[in-house]
Every structure is written in structure tokens, then in C-alpha cells.
């Protein structure tokens, strides 16, 4: 069975590709573990999927992903990472960029920036390709800045590439909250590129979650029964990383009872699952953590409609009244910890 179905994240991927086709940038915000990296792989590598969405126009769209985790906190490092990613992407399209002639520049930052800008201009302005940079795990880059480095990303578009170059900025927190130190939402031309197109990425729908679990199950020496898989999907609530962690835990040490409350207790007690729930909490913004903690500090406190809508947008709750978290095992973890993680 294929890892991803033909209609995997169909709404999100269609939206992203059609924005890129127009040269429009956008932001995608999702809690830790919701499958952002899987989405990235489909966008970058699945040419057939791209063809289904864009038709013949897909042939001139180059999608490249930038892993910001390896950024070394300098502008030169960002330009080098982006340029390496671009070289890898054009290679998959059998496109060969011309050799650069700027090695003589002594300033490393300027040399890296010029090399990246030259390659973007050759690909887009001179040869008519459209280019989408996926800036993955970009929270820390936005937080550290400097603003001048971020706004250089906007400047690359101004150089005759306005309708051809776009960015998909993937973060765990809302960009303007991460970048509040430099007043990102008020002073950044880079932020202006996608500020009106920031979307929340929730957990998988039932179909995509079941497909992921089927893929894991078919590649495991001791597959789970259909009934066990249904229980597991209920526990995970479509959270990609929880599906994986629960599958490993269930395979290594099957629960003694198949009853919902017993399953919740059994798996909430396990270290790997507790750590994954804590990872979700720790990657939320401070005010979001405090909002959750206040719910469990005083059961009489009711969320405002604005707070509830925010939690729903973030993919943390599925219903306001009664309050329903995205995953029963995550809800059980909150009950136990009161939203506090060491």
C-alpha cells in the first residue's frame, strides 16, 4: 500500500500549489507532530500529484525545501542552505544552473547572497520557471532575525521575480508571535508577503490517518488487527506523530485489555507517549500554554469564544461545548499534568 493516498491532504496541497502557481506566498502553522514533514515530501517529490493539481503548468514549477533546523544563525548560512536546496531541486528537474562567477568576492555573506540571487534570477526571470521555497521549521529563524536578513527574501522577488518566486513558511507558532521582538507584523516586508494567507494545519482526517496506519502496519513483522487499529486511531485523533508512537508502543507491548478507559490509562502511563504530548505543549506559544493551564487550574473557568476559536484554528480542539481535544490520549495527559510539563 502506498504511503500516501492520491488525495492526501488534498485541500492543503491544492491551496499551496495554486498559490505558488500565482507567485503568492503563504504561511502554514501546525502543532508539533501533525505531519508537516510528510506534507513537505509530497509537495517536493510527488510530481504526479503536482500534475493532477496544476496540469501542464506543473512542468515549470520547481519546489525546493529548506531545512531551517541546520541554520547556523547567520545570513550567510541561510543563503547557503537555500542555495544547496535549490541545486538539489533543479537536479530533480534535469535543469543545470550555469557556473557562478562570483567566487572572487571576499565577503562570505555577500558572496552567498549574490550566488543565491543569481541562481534565482537565472531560473525565474531569464527562463520563466516558477519557484517555491518551502521554509520548514522556520520559527527560530524568524525569532532570531535580523529583520534585514528576512527582508532580503522579499528583495529576491523584487528583482523581476515578483510573480515567479514564492515562499511557504512552515512554523509551529504564529509568525508574528515568534517575531514579536523585531515587530515582524509591523516592520517586515517579508511578513507582508504572506500575512493575509496564514493557514492552520490540523491533524489528519480519518482517511489520511487510516492510510498512514495501514502503511506502518503492512511494513511491520507483527501487524495489528483491524479492531486494534481502530482503537489506536481513536486514541491518536489523527495526530501523525502520536499514531507512530502509539503503533510502536502497541506492537512492542500490547495492552492487556481492549476497552477505551483501560487503553487510555495504559498508554497515558507510557513515557514515549507522555513525552510526545509534552512536545506538543512545549512548542506552543507561552500564552497558549497558559490558556490550557488555566482550564485545568480552575474547572469553573470558561473559555471565551475567541480563545476557543484560536484553539480550534491551531488544531488543538475539535469542539468547544463540550470541550474536546484533538486526541483522547492528549486529553488524558492534560488531565494528569494540568497542562504542565517538566
Short mmCIF file of N, CA and C in Angstrom, two decimals, residues 190-307:
data_model
loop_
_atom_site.label_atom_id
_atom_site.label_comp_id
_atom_site.label_asym_id
_atom_site.label_seq_id
_atom_site.Cartn_x
_atom_site.Cartn_y
_atom_site.Cartn_z
N UNK A 190 9.01 40.96 4.38
CA UNK A 190 8.90 39.52 4.23
C UNK A 190 7.57 39.03 4.79
N UNK A 191 7.21 39.47 5.98
CA UNK A 191 5.95 39.07 6.59
C UNK A 191 4.76 39.53 5.75
N UNK A 192 4.89 40.71 5.15
CA UNK A 192 3.81 41.23 4.31
C UNK A 192 3.49 40.30 3.14
N UNK A 193 4.46 39.50 2.72
CA UNK A 193 4.24 38.60 1.59
C UNK A 193 3.15 37.57 1.87
N UNK A 194 3.04 37.15 3.14
CA UNK A 194 2.10 36.05 3.44
C UNK A 194 1.17 36.33 4.61
N UNK A 195 1.21 37.55 5.15
CA UNK A 195 0.44 37.84 6.37
C UNK A 195 -1.06 37.63 6.19
N UNK A 196 -1.58 37.79 4.98
CA UNK A 196 -3.01 37.58 4.73
C UNK A 196 -3.32 36.17 4.27
N UNK A 197 -2.30 35.32 4.23
CA UNK A 197 -2.50 33.94 3.81
C UNK A 197 -1.76 33.00 4.78
N UNK A 198 -2.19 33.01 6.03
CA UNK A 198 -1.63 32.11 7.04
C UNK A 198 -2.73 31.13 7.44
N UNK A 199 -2.46 29.85 7.28
CA UNK A 199 -3.47 28.83 7.49
C UNK A 199 -3.03 27.86 8.58
N UNK A 200 -4.00 27.36 9.33
CA UNK A 200 -3.73 26.35 10.34
C UNK A 200 -3.76 24.96 9.72
N UNK A 201 -2.81 24.12 10.09
CA UNK A 201 -2.76 22.73 9.62
C UNK A 201 -3.17 21.84 10.79
N UNK A 202 -4.33 21.26 10.71
CA UNK A 202 -4.82 20.40 11.78
C UNK A 202 -4.33 18.97 11.64
N UNK A 203 -4.74 18.10 12.55
CA UNK A 203 -4.41 16.67 12.43
C UNK A 203 -5.00 16.07 11.16
N UNK A 204 -4.59 14.84 10.84
CA UNK A 204 -5.11 14.15 9.67
C UNK A 204 -6.61 13.92 9.78
N UNK A 205 -7.28 13.90 8.63
CA UNK A 205 -8.66 13.41 8.63
C UNK A 205 -8.64 11.88 8.78
N UNK A 206 -9.81 11.28 8.92
CA UNK A 206 -9.88 9.84 9.18
C UNK A 206 -9.23 9.03 8.06
N UNK A 207 -9.44 9.46 6.83
CA UNK A 207 -8.91 8.73 5.68
C UNK A 207 -7.38 8.74 5.67
N UNK A 208 -6.78 9.91 5.85
CA UNK A 208 -5.32 10.01 5.82
C UNK A 208 -4.69 9.31 7.01
N UNK A 209 -5.33 9.41 8.19
CA UNK A 209 -4.81 8.73 9.38
C UNK A 209 -4.83 7.21 9.18
N UNK A 210 -5.94 6.70 8.64
CA UNK A 210 -6.04 5.26 8.40
C UNK A 210 -5.00 4.79 7.39
N UNK A 211 -4.75 5.60 6.37
CA UNK A 211 -3.75 5.24 5.36
C UNK A 211 -2.36 5.18 5.96
N UNK A 212 -2.02 6.16 6.82
CA UNK A 212 -0.72 6.15 7.48
C UNK A 212 -0.56 4.90 8.33
N UNK A 213 -1.60 4.56 9.09
CA UNK A 213 -1.51 3.39 9.96
C UNK A 213 -1.42 2.10 9.15
N UNK A 214 -2.14 2.04 8.03
CA UNK A 214 -2.05 0.87 7.15
C UNK A 214 -0.63 0.70 6.62
N UNK A 215 0.00 1.82 6.27
CA UNK A 215 1.38 1.76 5.78
C UNK A 215 2.32 1.21 6.85
N UNK A 216 2.18 1.72 8.07
CA UNK A 216 3.01 1.22 9.17
C UNK A 216 2.74 -0.27 9.40
N UNK A 217 1.48 -0.63 9.38
CA UNK A 217 1.09 -2.00 9.68
C UNK A 217 1.60 -2.99 8.64
N UNK A 218 1.54 -2.60 7.38
CA UNK A 218 1.96 -3.50 6.31
C UNK A 218 3.47 -3.68 6.24
N UNK A 219 4.20 -2.80 6.91
CA UNK A 219 5.66 -2.89 6.90
C UNK A 219 6.20 -3.35 8.25
N UNK A 220 5.35 -4.00 9.03
CA UNK A 220 5.76 -4.46 10.36
C UNK A 220 5.61 -5.98 10.44
N UNK A 221 6.54 -6.58 11.16
CA UNK A 221 6.53 -8.04 11.27
C UNK A 221 5.37 -8.59 12.07
N UNK A 222 4.81 -7.77 12.96
CA UNK A 222 3.68 -8.22 13.79
C UNK A 222 2.52 -7.23 13.63
N UNK A 223 1.80 -7.32 12.52
CA UNK A 223 0.74 -6.34 12.26
C UNK A 223 -0.39 -6.41 13.28
N UNK A 224 -1.03 -5.27 13.49
CA UNK A 224 -2.16 -5.19 14.40
C UNK A 224 -3.44 -5.61 13.69
N UNK A 225 -4.39 -6.10 14.46
CA UNK A 225 -5.68 -6.47 13.90
C UNK A 225 -6.47 -5.22 13.52
N UNK A 226 -7.53 -5.41 12.75
CA UNK A 226 -8.39 -4.30 12.36
C UNK A 226 -8.99 -3.61 13.59
N UNK A 227 -9.42 -4.40 14.55
CA UNK A 227 -10.01 -3.83 15.77
C UNK A 227 -8.99 -3.01 16.53
N UNK A 228 -7.76 -3.53 16.66
CA UNK A 228 -6.72 -2.79 17.37
C UNK A 228 -6.38 -1.49 16.65
N UNK A 229 -6.38 -1.52 15.33
CA UNK A 229 -6.07 -0.30 14.57
C UNK A 229 -7.15 0.75 14.77
N UNK A 230 -8.39 0.32 14.86
CA UNK A 230 -9.48 1.27 15.11
C UNK A 230 -9.33 1.92 16.49
N UNK A 231 -8.97 1.12 17.48
CA UNK A 231 -8.74 1.69 18.81
C UNK A 231 -7.58 2.68 18.77
N UNK A 232 -6.51 2.32 18.07
CA UNK A 232 -5.32 3.18 18.01
C UNK A 232 -5.66 4.51 17.35
N UNK A 233 -6.41 4.46 16.26
CA UNK A 233 -6.78 5.71 15.58
C UNK A 233 -7.65 6.59 16.47
N UNK A 234 -8.50 5.98 17.27
CA UNK A 234 -9.30 6.76 18.22
C UNK A 234 -8.39 7.44 19.24
N UNK A 235 -7.41 6.72 19.75
CA UNK A 235 -6.51 7.27 20.75
C UNK A 235 -5.70 8.45 20.19
N UNK A 236 -5.19 8.32 18.97
CA UNK A 236 -4.29 9.32 18.38
C UNK A 236 -5.03 10.55 17.87
N UNK A 237 -6.27 10.37 17.44
CA UNK A 237 -7.04 11.51 16.95
C UNK A 237 -6.47 12.16 15.71
N UNK A 238 -5.81 11.41 14.84
CA UNK A 238 -5.29 11.96 13.60
C UNK A 238 -3.95 12.66 13.71
N UNK A 239 -3.35 12.62 14.91
CA UNK A 239 -2.03 13.25 15.11
C UNK A 239 -0.96 12.29 14.60
N UNK A 240 -0.24 12.70 13.56
CA UNK A 240 0.67 11.79 12.86
C UNK A 240 1.72 11.19 13.78
N UNK A 241 2.35 12.01 14.58
CA UNK A 241 3.41 11.52 15.45
C UNK A 241 2.86 10.60 16.54
N UNK A 242 1.68 10.91 17.07
CA UNK A 242 1.07 10.02 18.06
C UNK A 242 0.68 8.68 17.44
N UNK A 243 0.24 8.69 16.19
CA UNK A 243 -0.04 7.42 15.51
C UNK A 243 1.21 6.55 15.51
N UNK A 244 2.33 7.17 15.16
CA UNK A 244 3.59 6.42 15.08
C UNK A 244 4.03 5.90 16.46
N UNK A 245 4.00 6.77 17.45
CA UNK A 245 4.45 6.40 18.79
C UNK A 245 3.53 5.34 19.39
N UNK A 246 2.22 5.51 19.22
CA UNK A 246 1.27 4.53 19.74
C UNK A 246 1.42 3.18 19.02
N UNK A 247 1.67 3.22 17.72
CA UNK A 247 1.86 1.97 16.97
C UNK A 247 3.08 1.21 17.49
N UNK A 248 4.18 1.93 17.71
CA UNK A 248 5.39 1.28 18.23
C UNK A 248 5.14 0.70 19.62
N UNK A 249 4.47 1.48 20.47
CA UNK A 249 4.20 1.03 21.84
C UNK A 249 3.28 -0.18 21.84
N UNK A 250 2.24 -0.14 21.01
CA UNK A 250 1.28 -1.25 20.95
C UNK A 250 1.96 -2.51 20.41
N UNK A 251 2.80 -2.36 19.40
CA UNK A 251 3.48 -3.51 18.80
C UNK A 251 4.47 -4.15 19.76
N UNK A 252 5.17 -3.31 20.52
CA UNK A 252 6.20 -3.82 21.44
C UNK A 252 5.59 -4.44 22.70
N UNK A 253 4.48 -3.87 23.14
CA UNK A 253 3.87 -4.37 24.38
C UNK A 253 2.36 -4.16 24.30
N UNK A 254 1.63 -5.11 23.69
CA UNK A 254 0.19 -4.96 23.51
C UNK A 254 -0.54 -4.77 24.83
N UNK A 255 -1.57 -3.91 24.85
CA UNK A 255 -2.32 -3.68 26.09
C UNK A 255 -3.09 -4.94 26.50
N UNK A 256 -3.24 -5.15 27.80
CA UNK A 256 -3.93 -6.36 28.27
C UNK A 256 -5.43 -6.34 28.04
N UNK A 257 -6.04 -5.14 27.95
CA UNK A 257 -7.48 -5.02 27.79
C UNK A 257 -7.82 -4.17 26.58
N UNK A 258 -8.93 -4.52 25.92
CA UNK A 258 -9.42 -3.73 24.79
C UNK A 258 -10.71 -3.02 25.22
N UNK A 259 -10.53 -2.02 26.01
CA UNK A 259 -11.66 -1.21 26.50
C UNK A 259 -11.15 0.22 26.61
N UNK A 260 -11.94 1.19 26.20
CA UNK A 260 -11.43 2.54 25.98
C UNK A 260 -10.75 3.14 27.21
N UNK A 261 -11.42 3.09 28.36
CA UNK A 261 -10.82 3.69 29.55
C UNK A 261 -9.53 2.98 29.95
N UNK A 262 -9.52 1.66 29.82
CA UNK A 262 -8.31 0.90 30.15
C UNK A 262 -7.17 1.23 29.19
N UNK A 263 -7.50 1.39 27.91
CA UNK A 263 -6.49 1.75 26.92
C UNK A 263 -5.91 3.13 27.19
N UNK A 264 -6.78 4.07 27.55
CA UNK A 264 -6.31 5.42 27.87
C UNK A 264 -5.32 5.39 29.02
N UNK A 265 -5.67 4.69 30.07
CA UNK A 265 -4.78 4.63 31.24
C UNK A 265 -3.47 3.95 30.88
N UNK A 266 -3.56 2.85 30.13
CA UNK A 266 -2.38 2.06 29.79
C UNK A 266 -1.38 2.90 28.98
N UNK A 267 -1.88 3.61 27.98
CA UNK A 267 -0.95 4.33 27.11
C UNK A 267 -0.56 5.70 27.66
N UNK A 268 -1.43 6.35 28.41
CA UNK A 268 -1.05 7.63 29.00
C UNK A 268 0.08 7.46 30.00
N UNK A 269 0.17 6.27 30.60
CA UNK A 269 1.24 5.98 31.56
C UNK A 269 2.61 5.83 30.91
N UNK A 270 2.65 5.62 29.59
CA UNK A 270 3.92 5.27 28.94
C UNK A 270 4.75 6.51 28.62
N UNK A 271 6.05 6.37 28.84
CA UNK A 271 6.97 7.51 28.76
C UNK A 271 6.99 8.14 27.38
N UNK A 272 7.11 7.34 26.32
CA UNK A 272 7.22 7.91 24.97
C UNK A 272 5.98 8.70 24.59
N UNK A 273 4.82 8.23 25.01
CA UNK A 273 3.57 8.90 24.68
C UNK A 273 3.43 10.19 25.49
N UNK A 274 3.80 10.12 26.75
CA UNK A 274 3.79 11.32 27.59
C UNK A 274 4.75 12.37 27.04
N UNK A 275 5.91 11.95 26.58
CA UNK A 275 6.89 12.88 26.01
C UNK A 275 6.37 13.54 24.74
N UNK A 276 5.65 12.78 23.91
CA UNK A 276 5.10 13.37 22.69
C UNK A 276 4.03 14.40 23.02
N UNK A 277 3.19 14.13 24.01
CA UNK A 277 2.19 15.10 24.43
C UNK A 277 2.86 16.36 24.98
N UNK A 278 3.93 16.17 25.74
CA UNK A 278 4.68 17.32 26.26
C UNK A 278 5.34 18.11 25.13
N UNK A 279 5.78 17.43 24.09
CA UNK A 279 6.40 18.11 22.95
C UNK A 279 5.39 19.03 22.28
N UNK A 280 4.16 18.57 22.17
CA UNK A 280 3.11 19.42 21.61
C UNK A 280 2.94 20.67 22.47
N UNK A 281 2.85 20.49 23.79
CA UNK A 281 2.64 21.63 24.69
C UNK A 281 3.81 22.60 24.66
N UNK A 282 5.03 22.08 24.73
CA UNK A 282 6.20 22.94 24.82
C UNK A 282 6.43 23.77 23.55
N UNK A 283 5.90 23.29 22.42
CA UNK A 283 6.07 24.03 21.17
C UNK A 283 4.96 25.03 20.91
N UNK A 284 4.02 25.14 21.86
CA UNK A 284 3.01 26.19 21.76
C UNK A 284 3.57 27.51 22.26
N UNK A 285 2.95 28.60 21.86
CA UNK A 285 3.33 29.92 22.39
C UNK A 285 3.00 29.97 23.88
N UNK A 286 3.69 30.86 24.59
CA UNK A 286 3.52 30.95 26.04
C UNK A 286 2.06 31.21 26.40
N UNK A 287 1.41 32.14 25.69
CA UNK A 287 0.02 32.46 26.04
C UNK A 287 -0.91 31.29 25.77
N UNK A 288 -0.56 30.43 24.81
CA UNK A 288 -1.38 29.24 24.54
C UNK A 288 -1.20 28.21 25.65
N UNK A 289 0.02 28.05 26.12
CA UNK A 289 0.26 27.15 27.25
C UNK A 289 -0.51 27.63 28.48
N UNK A 290 -0.45 28.93 28.73
CA UNK A 290 -1.15 29.48 29.90
C UNK A 290 -2.67 29.31 29.77
N UNK A 291 -3.18 29.44 28.57
CA UNK A 291 -4.61 29.26 28.34
C UNK A 291 -5.04 27.84 28.72
N UNK A 292 -4.23 26.86 28.30
CA UNK A 292 -4.54 25.46 28.60
C UNK A 292 -4.41 25.20 30.10
N UNK A 293 -3.36 25.73 30.70
CA UNK A 293 -3.16 25.53 32.14
C UNK A 293 -4.30 26.13 32.96
N UNK A 294 -4.83 27.27 32.51
CA UNK A 294 -5.92 27.91 33.24
C UNK A 294 -7.19 27.05 33.23
N UNK A 295 -7.39 26.29 32.16
CA UNK A 295 -8.56 25.42 32.07
C UNK A 295 -8.53 24.38 33.19
N UNK A 296 -7.32 23.85 33.47
CA UNK A 296 -7.20 22.78 34.45
C UNK A 296 -6.91 23.29 35.86
N UNK A 297 -6.57 24.59 35.95
CA UNK A 297 -6.34 25.17 37.28
C UNK A 297 -7.66 25.45 37.98
N UNK A 298 -8.67 25.76 37.19
CA UNK A 298 -9.98 26.09 37.78
C UNK A 298 -11.06 25.62 36.83
N UNK A 299 -11.74 24.55 37.20
CA UNK A 299 -12.74 23.94 36.33
C UNK A 299 -13.92 24.87 36.06
N UNK A 300 -14.06 25.93 36.87
CA UNK A 300 -15.17 26.86 36.67
C UNK A 300 -14.89 27.87 35.56
N UNK A 301 -13.62 28.00 35.19
CA UNK A 301 -13.26 28.97 34.16
C UNK A 301 -13.74 28.47 32.79
N UNK A 302 -14.41 29.34 32.07
CA UNK A 302 -14.89 29.01 30.73
C UNK A 302 -14.06 29.79 29.70
N UNK A 303 -13.71 29.12 28.62
CA UNK A 303 -13.02 29.80 27.53
C UNK A 303 -13.95 30.80 26.87
N UNK A 304 -13.39 31.91 26.44
CA UNK A 304 -14.17 32.84 25.62
C UNK A 304 -14.28 32.24 24.22
N UNK A 305 -15.22 32.75 23.45
CA UNK A 305 -15.38 32.28 22.08
C UNK A 305 -14.11 32.53 21.26
N UNK A 306 -13.46 33.68 21.51
CA UNK A 306 -12.22 33.99 20.81
C UNK A 306 -11.13 32.98 21.14
N UNK A 307 -10.99 32.61 22.42
CA UNK A 307 -10.00 31.62 22.82
C UNK A 307 -10.31 30.26 22.21
#
